[in-house]
Amino acid sequence: MHEAGLARAAVAALVDATAGEFVRTVVLAVGTGVDVDSAAAAWHGAAGGTCLEACVVEWRRVSDRLRCFACGREYDGERLDLCPACGGNGIVIRAADELAVVDWTT
Ligand SMILES: [Zn+2]
C-alpha cells in the first residue's frame, strides 16, 4: 500500500532525528491525495517497536496551491477546486507533500 511506504519513511526520519529518544507527540501533515485513515493505520504499523510506538499523533490536512486560468488568482485547495474569486478552473502549481513531519516533542 502506498501509505505504508510514506509512513515507514516518516518513522525512519523521526527515529533518526530523535536518535531513538522516546517521542510523546508528533504532528503529521497529509496531502490531499492521501487517505488519513489509511495513513494512520500505516503509521501505527510502522511505529510499532520504535521510540514512536506510544506517541500521540495529530493529523493535519494540507492543501495544494492552485492558480486560476481565468483571473490568475492563487488559492489553496484540491485538484479541480474552482477559483474562489471568479469560479474558473485552476491548475495545481504546488502540490502538498503526501506525508510530512511538522513537529514533535520528546
Ligand atoms: Zn479566478
XYZ file of C-alpha atoms and ligand atoms in Angstrom:
107
model
C 0.000 0.000 0.000
C 1.155 3.492 -0.901
C 0.651 4.937 2.593
C 2.785 2.183 4.133
C 5.893 3.403 2.329
C 5.193 7.016 3.288
C 4.677 6.062 6.928
C 7.834 3.945 7.053
C 9.863 6.832 5.629
C 8.405 9.302 8.148
C 9.033 6.929 11.074
C 12.610 6.314 9.923
C 13.242 10.069 9.599
C 11.918 10.730 13.093
C 13.825 7.862 14.699
C 16.909 9.384 13.076
C 16.098 12.943 14.154
C 15.446 11.984 17.784
C 18.293 9.449 17.942
C 15.816 6.923 19.310
C 14.609 9.106 22.159
C 11.044 8.399 23.315
C 8.626 10.669 21.416
C 5.488 11.877 23.208
C 3.627 13.733 20.459
C 4.053 14.197 16.746
C 2.253 16.401 14.230
C 1.904 14.943 10.739
C 0.626 16.741 7.657
C -1.050 14.779 4.861
C -1.628 15.996 1.330
C -4.961 15.992 -0.461
C -4.339 12.688 -2.241
C -3.729 10.700 0.943
C -6.416 8.950 2.982
C -5.879 9.838 6.671
C -7.343 6.567 7.987
C -5.032 4.510 5.789
C -2.098 6.728 6.712
C -2.913 6.377 10.424
C -3.099 2.586 10.156
C 0.162 2.561 8.223
C 1.753 4.846 10.810
C 0.816 2.533 13.690
C 2.214 -0.406 11.766
C 5.475 1.376 11.036
C 5.864 2.923 14.506
C 5.419 -0.369 16.398
C 8.598 -1.367 18.223
C 10.228 2.050 17.787
C 10.573 5.098 20.043
C 7.377 6.355 18.363
C 5.260 3.416 19.417
C 3.376 5.242 22.187
C 3.325 8.766 20.815
C 0.138 10.756 20.291
C -0.305 11.698 16.636
C -2.055 14.847 15.465
C -3.077 14.730 11.802
C -3.331 17.870 9.722
C -4.720 18.092 6.231
C -2.690 20.341 3.963
C -3.939 21.845 0.737
C -2.366 22.159 -2.663
C -1.725 25.606 -4.144
C -3.647 26.370 -7.311
C -3.713 29.194 -9.831
C -6.825 30.233 -11.731
C -6.648 30.062 -15.526
C -9.163 32.890 -15.916
C -8.097 35.565 -13.426
C -4.680 34.391 -12.280
C -5.575 34.322 -8.587
C -3.676 31.807 -6.425
C -5.638 29.858 -3.842
C -5.409 26.789 -1.592
C -7.491 23.729 -2.293
C -7.563 20.385 -4.036
C -7.154 19.492 -7.663
C -10.332 20.529 -9.533
C -11.398 23.030 -6.854
C -12.753 26.156 -8.523
C -11.358 29.652 -8.102
C -12.960 31.413 -5.101
C -12.763 34.778 -6.880
C -14.327 34.029 -10.275
C -15.389 30.367 -10.238
C -12.974 29.490 -13.039
C -10.837 26.369 -13.329
C -7.452 26.330 -11.682
C -4.328 24.239 -12.025
C -2.181 22.896 -9.179
C 1.050 24.868 -9.168
C 2.444 23.421 -5.938
C 1.290 20.086 -4.579
C 1.429 19.485 -0.839
C 3.773 16.793 0.470
C 1.940 13.488 0.750
C 3.094 12.902 4.311
C 5.310 15.330 6.185
C 6.502 15.511 9.775
C 5.625 19.012 11.013
C 6.670 18.896 14.649
C 7.269 16.555 17.574
C 8.007 16.598 21.308
C 10.132 14.185 23.290
Zn -10.334 33.136 -10.970
